[in-house]
PDB file of C-alpha atoms and ligand atoms in Angstrom:
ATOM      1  CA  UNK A   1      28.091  24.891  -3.422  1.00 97.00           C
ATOM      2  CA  UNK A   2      25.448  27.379  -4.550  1.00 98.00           C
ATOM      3  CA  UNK A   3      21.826  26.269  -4.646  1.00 98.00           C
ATOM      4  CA  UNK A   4      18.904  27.977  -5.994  1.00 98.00           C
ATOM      5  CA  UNK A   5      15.391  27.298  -4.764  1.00 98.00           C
ATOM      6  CA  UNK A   6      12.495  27.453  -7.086  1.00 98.00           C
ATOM      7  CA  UNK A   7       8.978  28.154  -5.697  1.00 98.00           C
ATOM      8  CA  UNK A   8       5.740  29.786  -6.740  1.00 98.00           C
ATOM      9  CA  UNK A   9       3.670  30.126  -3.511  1.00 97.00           C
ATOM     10  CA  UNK A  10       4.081  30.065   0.238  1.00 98.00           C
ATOM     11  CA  UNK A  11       7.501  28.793   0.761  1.00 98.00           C
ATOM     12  CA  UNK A  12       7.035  26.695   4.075  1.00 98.00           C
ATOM     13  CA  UNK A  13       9.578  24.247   2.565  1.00 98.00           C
ATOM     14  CA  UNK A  14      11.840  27.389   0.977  1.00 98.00           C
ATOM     15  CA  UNK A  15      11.920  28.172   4.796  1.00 98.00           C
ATOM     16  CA  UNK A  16      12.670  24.901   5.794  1.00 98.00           C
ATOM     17  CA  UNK A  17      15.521  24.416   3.756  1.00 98.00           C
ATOM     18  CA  UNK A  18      16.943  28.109   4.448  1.00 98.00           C
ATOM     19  CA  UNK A  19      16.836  27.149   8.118  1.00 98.00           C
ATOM     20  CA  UNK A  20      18.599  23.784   7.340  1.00 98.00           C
ATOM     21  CA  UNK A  21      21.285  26.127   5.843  1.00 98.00           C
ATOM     22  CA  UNK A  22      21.358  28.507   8.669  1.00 98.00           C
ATOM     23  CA  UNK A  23      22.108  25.604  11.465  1.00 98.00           C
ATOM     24  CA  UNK A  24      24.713  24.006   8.986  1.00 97.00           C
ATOM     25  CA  UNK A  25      22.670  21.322   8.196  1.00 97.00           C
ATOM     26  CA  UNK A  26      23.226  21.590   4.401  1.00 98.00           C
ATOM     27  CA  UNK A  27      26.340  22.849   4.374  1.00 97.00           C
ATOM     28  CA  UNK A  28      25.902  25.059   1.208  1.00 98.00           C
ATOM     29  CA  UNK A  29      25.126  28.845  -0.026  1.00 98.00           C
ATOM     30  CA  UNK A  30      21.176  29.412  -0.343  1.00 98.00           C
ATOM     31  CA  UNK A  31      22.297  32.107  -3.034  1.00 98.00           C
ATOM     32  CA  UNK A  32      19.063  32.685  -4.941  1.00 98.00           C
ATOM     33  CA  UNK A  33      15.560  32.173  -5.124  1.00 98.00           C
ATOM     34  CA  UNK A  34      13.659  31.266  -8.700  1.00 98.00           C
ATOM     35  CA  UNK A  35      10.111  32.851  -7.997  1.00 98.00           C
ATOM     36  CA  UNK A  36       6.952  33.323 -11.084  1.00 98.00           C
ATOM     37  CA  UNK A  37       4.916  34.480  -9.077  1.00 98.00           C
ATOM     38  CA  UNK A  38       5.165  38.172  -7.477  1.00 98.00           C
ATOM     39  CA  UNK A  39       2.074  37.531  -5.057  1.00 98.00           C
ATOM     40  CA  UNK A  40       3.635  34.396  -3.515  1.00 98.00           C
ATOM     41  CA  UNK A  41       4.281  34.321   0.237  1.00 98.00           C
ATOM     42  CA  UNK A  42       8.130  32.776  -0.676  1.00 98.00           C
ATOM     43  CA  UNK A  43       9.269  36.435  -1.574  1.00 98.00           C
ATOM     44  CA  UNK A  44       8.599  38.125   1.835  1.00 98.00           C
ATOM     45  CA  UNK A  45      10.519  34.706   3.160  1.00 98.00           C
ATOM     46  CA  UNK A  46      13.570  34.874   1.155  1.00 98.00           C
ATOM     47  CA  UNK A  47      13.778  38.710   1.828  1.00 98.00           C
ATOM     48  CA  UNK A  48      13.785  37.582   5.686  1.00 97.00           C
ATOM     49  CA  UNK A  49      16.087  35.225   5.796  1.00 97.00           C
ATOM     50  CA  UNK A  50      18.588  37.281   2.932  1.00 97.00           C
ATOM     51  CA  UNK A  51      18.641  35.549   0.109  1.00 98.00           C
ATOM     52  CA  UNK A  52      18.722  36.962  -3.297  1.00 98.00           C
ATOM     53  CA  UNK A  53      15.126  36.506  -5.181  1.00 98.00           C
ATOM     54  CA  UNK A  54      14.687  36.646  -9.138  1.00 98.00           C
ATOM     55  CA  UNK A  55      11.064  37.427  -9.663  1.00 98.00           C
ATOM     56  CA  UNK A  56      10.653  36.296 -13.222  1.00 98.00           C
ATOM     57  CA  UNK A  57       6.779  36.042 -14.882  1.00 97.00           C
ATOM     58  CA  UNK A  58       5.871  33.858 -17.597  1.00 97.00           C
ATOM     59  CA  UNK A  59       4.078  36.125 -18.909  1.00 97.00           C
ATOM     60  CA  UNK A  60       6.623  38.613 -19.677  1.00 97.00           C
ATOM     61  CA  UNK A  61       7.504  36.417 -22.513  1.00 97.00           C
ATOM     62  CA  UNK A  62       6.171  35.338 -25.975  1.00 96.00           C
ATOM     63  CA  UNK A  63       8.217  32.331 -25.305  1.00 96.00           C
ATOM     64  CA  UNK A  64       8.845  29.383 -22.634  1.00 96.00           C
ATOM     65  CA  UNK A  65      12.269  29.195 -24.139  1.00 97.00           C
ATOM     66  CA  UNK A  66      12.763  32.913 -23.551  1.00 98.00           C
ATOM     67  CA  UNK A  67      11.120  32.934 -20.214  1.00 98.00           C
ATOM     68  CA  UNK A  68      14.171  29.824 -19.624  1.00 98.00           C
ATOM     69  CA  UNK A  69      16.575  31.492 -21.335  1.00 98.00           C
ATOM     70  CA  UNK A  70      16.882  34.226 -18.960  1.00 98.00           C
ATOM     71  CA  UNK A  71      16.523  32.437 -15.730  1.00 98.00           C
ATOM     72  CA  UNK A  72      19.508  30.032 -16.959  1.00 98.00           C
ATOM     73  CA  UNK A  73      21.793  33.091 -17.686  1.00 98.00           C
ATOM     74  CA  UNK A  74      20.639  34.307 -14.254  1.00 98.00           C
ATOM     75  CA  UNK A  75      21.692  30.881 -12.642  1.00 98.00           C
ATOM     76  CA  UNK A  76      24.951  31.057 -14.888  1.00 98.00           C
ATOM     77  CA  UNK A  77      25.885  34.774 -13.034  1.00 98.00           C
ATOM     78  CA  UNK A  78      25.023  33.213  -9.506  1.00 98.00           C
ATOM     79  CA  UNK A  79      27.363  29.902 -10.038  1.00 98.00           C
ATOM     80  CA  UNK A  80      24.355  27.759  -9.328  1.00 98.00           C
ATOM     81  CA  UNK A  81      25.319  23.878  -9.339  1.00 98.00           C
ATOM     82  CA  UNK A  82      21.913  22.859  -7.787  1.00 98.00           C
ATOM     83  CA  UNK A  83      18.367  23.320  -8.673  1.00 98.00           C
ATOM     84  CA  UNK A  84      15.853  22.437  -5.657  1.00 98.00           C
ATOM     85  CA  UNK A  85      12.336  23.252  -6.751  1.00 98.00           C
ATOM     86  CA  UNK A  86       9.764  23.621  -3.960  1.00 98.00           C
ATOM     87  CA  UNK A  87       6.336  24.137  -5.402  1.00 96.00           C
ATOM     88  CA  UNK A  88       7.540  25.675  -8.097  1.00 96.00           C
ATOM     89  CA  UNK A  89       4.039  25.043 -10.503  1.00 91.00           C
ATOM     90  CA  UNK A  90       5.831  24.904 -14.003  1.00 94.00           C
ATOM     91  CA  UNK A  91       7.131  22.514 -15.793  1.00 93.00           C
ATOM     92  CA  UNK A  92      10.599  23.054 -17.090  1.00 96.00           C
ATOM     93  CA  UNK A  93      11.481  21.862 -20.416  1.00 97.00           C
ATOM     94  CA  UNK A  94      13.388  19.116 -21.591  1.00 97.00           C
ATOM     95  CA  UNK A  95      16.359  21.526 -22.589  1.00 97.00           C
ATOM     96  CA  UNK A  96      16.243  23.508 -19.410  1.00 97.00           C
ATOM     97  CA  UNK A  97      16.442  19.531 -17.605  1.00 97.00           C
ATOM     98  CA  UNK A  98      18.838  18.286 -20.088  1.00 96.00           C
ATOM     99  CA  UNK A  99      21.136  21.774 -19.170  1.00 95.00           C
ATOM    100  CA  UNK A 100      21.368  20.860 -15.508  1.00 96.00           C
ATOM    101  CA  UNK A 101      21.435  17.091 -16.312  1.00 94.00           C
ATOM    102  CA  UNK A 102      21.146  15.871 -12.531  1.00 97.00           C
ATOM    103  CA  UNK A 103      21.501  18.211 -10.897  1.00 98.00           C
ATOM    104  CA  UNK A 104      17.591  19.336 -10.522  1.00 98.00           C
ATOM    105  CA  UNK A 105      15.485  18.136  -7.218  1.00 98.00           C
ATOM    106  CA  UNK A 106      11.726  18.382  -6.906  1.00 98.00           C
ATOM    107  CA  UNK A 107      10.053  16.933  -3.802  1.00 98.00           C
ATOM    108  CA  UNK A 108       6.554  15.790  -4.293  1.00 98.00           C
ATOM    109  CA  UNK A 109       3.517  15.154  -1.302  1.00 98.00           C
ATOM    110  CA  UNK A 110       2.735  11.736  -2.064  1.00 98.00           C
ATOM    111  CA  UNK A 111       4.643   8.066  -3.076  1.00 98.00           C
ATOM    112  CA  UNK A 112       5.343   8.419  -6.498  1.00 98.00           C
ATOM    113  CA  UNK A 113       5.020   6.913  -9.048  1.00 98.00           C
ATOM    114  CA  UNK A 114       1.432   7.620  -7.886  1.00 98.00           C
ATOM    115  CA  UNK A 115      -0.594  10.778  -7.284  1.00 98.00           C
ATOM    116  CA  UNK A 116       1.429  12.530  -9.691  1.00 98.00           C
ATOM    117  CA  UNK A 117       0.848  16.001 -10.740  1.00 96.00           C
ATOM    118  CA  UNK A 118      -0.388  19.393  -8.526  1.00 94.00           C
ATOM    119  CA  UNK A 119      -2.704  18.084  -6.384  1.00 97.00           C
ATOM    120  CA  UNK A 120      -0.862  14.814  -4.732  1.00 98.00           C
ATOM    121  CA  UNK A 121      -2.506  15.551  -1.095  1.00 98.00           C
ATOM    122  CA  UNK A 122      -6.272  15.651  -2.189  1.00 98.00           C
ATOM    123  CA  UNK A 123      -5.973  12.888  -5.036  1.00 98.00           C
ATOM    124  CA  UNK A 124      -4.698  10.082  -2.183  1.00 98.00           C
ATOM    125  CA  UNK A 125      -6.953  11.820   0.153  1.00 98.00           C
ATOM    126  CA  UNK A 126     -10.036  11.294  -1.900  1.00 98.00           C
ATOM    127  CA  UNK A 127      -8.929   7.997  -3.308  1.00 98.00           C
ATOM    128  CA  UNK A 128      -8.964   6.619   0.190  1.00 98.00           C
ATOM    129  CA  UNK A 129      -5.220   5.248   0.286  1.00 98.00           C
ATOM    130  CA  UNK A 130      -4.286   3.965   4.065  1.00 98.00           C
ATOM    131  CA  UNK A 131      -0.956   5.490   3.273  1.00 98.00           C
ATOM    132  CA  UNK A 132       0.032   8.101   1.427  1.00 98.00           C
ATOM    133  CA  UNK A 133       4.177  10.496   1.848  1.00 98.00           C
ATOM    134  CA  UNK A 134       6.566  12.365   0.748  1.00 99.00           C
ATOM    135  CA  UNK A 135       9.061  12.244  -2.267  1.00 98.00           C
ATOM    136  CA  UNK A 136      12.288  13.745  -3.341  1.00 98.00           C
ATOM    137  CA  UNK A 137      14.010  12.742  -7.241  1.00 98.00           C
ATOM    138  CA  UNK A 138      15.599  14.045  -9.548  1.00 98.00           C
ATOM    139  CA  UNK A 139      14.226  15.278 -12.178  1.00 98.00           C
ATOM    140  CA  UNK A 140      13.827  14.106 -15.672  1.00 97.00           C
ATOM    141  CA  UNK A 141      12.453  15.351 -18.548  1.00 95.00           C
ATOM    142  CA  UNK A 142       8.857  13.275 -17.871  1.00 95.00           C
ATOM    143  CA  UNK A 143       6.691  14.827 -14.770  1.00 94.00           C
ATOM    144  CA  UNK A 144       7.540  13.413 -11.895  1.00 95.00           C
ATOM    145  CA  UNK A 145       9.226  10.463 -12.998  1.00 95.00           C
ATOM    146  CA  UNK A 146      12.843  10.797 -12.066  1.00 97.00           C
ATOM    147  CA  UNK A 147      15.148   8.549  -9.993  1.00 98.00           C
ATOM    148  CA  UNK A 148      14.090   8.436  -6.442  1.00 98.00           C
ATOM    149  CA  UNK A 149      16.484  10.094  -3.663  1.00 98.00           C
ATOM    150  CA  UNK A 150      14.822   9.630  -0.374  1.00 98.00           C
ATOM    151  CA  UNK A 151      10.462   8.547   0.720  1.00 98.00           C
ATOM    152  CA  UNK A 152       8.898   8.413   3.628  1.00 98.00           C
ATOM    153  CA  UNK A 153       5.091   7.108   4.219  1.00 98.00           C
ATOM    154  CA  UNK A 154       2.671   9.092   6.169  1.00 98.00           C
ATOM    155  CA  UNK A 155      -0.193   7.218   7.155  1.00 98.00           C
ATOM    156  CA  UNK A 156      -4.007   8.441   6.628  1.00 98.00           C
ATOM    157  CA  UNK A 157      -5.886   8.260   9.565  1.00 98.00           C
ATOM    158  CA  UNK A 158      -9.926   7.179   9.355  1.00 97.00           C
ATOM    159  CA  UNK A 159     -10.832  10.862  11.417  1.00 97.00           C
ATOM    160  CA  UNK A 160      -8.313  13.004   8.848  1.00 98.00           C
ATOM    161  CA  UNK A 161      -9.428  15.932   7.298  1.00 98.00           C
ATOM    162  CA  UNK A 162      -7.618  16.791   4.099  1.00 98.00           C
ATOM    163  CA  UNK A 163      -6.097  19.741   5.955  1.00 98.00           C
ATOM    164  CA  UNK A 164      -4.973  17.269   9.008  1.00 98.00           C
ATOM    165  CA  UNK A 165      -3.453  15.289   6.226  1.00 98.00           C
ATOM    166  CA  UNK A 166      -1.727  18.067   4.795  1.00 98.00           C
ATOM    167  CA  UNK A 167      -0.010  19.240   7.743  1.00 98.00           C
ATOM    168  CA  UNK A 168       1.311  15.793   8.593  1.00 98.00           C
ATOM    169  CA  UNK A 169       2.590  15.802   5.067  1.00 98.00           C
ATOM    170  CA  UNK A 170       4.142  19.259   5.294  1.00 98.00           C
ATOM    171  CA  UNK A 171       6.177  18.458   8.644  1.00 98.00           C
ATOM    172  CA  UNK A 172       7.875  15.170   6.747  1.00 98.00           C
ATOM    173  CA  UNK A 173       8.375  17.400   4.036  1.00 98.00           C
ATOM    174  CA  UNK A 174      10.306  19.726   5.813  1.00 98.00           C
ATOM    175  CA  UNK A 175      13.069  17.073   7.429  1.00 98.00           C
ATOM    176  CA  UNK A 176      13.249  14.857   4.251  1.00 98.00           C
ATOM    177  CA  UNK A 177      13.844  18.051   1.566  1.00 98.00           C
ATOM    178  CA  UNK A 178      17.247  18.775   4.106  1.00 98.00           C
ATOM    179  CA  UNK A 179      17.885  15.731   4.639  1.00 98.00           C
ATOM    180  CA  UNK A 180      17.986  15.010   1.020  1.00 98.00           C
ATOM    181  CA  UNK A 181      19.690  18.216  -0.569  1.00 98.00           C
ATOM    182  CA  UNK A 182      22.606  17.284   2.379  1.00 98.00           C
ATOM    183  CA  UNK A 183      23.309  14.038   0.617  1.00 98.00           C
ATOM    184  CA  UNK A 184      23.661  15.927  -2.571  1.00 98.00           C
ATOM    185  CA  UNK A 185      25.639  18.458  -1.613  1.00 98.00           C
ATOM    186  CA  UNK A 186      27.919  16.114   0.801  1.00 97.00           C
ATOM    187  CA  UNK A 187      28.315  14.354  -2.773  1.00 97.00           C
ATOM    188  CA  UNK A 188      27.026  11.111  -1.175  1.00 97.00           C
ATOM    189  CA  UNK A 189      24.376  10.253  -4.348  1.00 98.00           C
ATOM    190  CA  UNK A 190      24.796   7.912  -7.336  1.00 97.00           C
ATOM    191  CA  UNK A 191      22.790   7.532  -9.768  1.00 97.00           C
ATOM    192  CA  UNK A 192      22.346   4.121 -11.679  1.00 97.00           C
ATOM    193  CA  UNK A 193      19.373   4.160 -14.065  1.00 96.00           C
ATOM    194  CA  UNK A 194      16.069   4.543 -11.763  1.00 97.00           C
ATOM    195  CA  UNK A 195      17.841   3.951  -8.602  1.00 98.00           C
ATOM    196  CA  UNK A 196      19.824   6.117  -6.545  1.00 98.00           C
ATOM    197  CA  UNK A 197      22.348   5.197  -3.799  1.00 97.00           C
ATOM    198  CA  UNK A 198      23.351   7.305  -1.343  1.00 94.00           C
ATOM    199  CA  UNK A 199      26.926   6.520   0.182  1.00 81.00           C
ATOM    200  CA  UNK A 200      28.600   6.644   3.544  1.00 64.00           C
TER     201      UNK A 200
HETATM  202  C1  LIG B   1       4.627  21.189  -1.330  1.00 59.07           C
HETATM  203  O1  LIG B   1       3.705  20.382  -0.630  1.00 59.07           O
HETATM  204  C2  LIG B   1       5.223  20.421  -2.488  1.00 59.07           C
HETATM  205  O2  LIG B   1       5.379  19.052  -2.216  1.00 59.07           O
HETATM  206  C3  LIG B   1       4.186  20.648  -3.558  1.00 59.07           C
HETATM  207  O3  LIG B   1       3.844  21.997  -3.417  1.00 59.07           O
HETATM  208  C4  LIG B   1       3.889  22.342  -2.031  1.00 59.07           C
HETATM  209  C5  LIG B   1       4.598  23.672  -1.865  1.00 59.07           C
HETATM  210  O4  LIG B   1       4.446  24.129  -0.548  1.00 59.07           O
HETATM  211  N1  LIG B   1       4.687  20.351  -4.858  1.00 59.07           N
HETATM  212  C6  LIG B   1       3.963  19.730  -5.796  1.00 59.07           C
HETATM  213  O5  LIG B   1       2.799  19.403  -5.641  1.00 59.07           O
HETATM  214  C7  LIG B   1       4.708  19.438  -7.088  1.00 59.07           C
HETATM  215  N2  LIG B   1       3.951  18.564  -7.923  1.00 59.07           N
HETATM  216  P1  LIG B   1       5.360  25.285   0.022  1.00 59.07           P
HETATM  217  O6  LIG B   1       5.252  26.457  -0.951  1.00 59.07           O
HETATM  218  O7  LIG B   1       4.787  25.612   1.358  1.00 59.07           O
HETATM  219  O8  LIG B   1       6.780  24.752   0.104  1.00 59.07           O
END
């Protein structure tokens, strides 16, 4: 199976996975990597570990459909079958999700459904939760909102900083993103409505 990894910034969980793929952990092709942004530290990452990167700016469009348009056909030439986006800081559109119905993964740093949107970390942080984690769903055409693959909690300690916080939320992000992406690609996920059961 071919994957494609979408990210717009530093790529600690692009390098996560790519390692995953490396050891056989995710027994799949990392063919190509979705990037908007061409000052993000996930470029010099992918080039490393030789995979394939499509820089693609918004910008260079009049359209979102266009900008879509072209990183679909792109996805068509590499046989992608799996979207895994990893900080990628755009929303997609409901074509582009209806396109690769299910077969689109997002993981997000805190236990949806709350804390949704770009800044999951801080928001718990500042809210004062006791616990706060990690998520991985598919995704829907809402933000954040899809079924739910795989969460783990991550507790907030009294003497955290928000950058302690973050760290502990980056290293659970970087075994349950493999973890999760190997049930997919091992075939072992069903999806019935909001819930998702992973089998074997
Ligand atoms: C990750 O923490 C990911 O959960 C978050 O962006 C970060 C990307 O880090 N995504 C979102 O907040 C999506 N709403 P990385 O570039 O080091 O992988």
């Amino acid at each position: 199976m071919n994957i494609a990894v979408f990210a717009s910034g530093t790529g600690s969980n692009f390098a996560a996975i790519a390692s995953a793929v490396r050891r056989k952990q995710i027994p799949a092709k990392l063919a190509l990597l979705v990037c908007d942004n061409p000052r993000a530290k996930v470029i010099g990452k992918a080039r490393k570990a030789g995979v394939q990167v499509f820089l693609i700016e918004r910008g260079a469009f009049a359209q979102r459909r266009d900008f879509e348009l072209a990183i679909m056909a792109r996805l068509k030439q590499a046989g992608i079958e799996l979207v895994v986006l990893a900080g990628f800081m755009r929303i997609l559109s409901p074509e582009f999700v209806r396109k690769f119905k299910n077969r689109i993964i997002n993981i997000h740093p805190a236990l949806l459904p709350a804390f949704k949107g770009s800044h999951g970390i801080k928001d718990a942080f500042d809210y004062g939760t006791k616990v706060t984690g990690v998520t991985v769903h598919f995704v829907d055409e809402r933000m954040d909102h899809g079924p739910i693959i795989l969460q783990e909690a991550v507790p907030v300690r009294e003497k955290d900083t928000l950058e302690a916080l973050e760290a502990r939320i980056h290293r659970v992000e970087h075994s349950l993103y493999p973890r999760a992406i190997r049930l997919f690609v091992q075939g072992r996920l069903r999806i019935k409505g909001r819930k998702v059961f992973s089998a074997g």
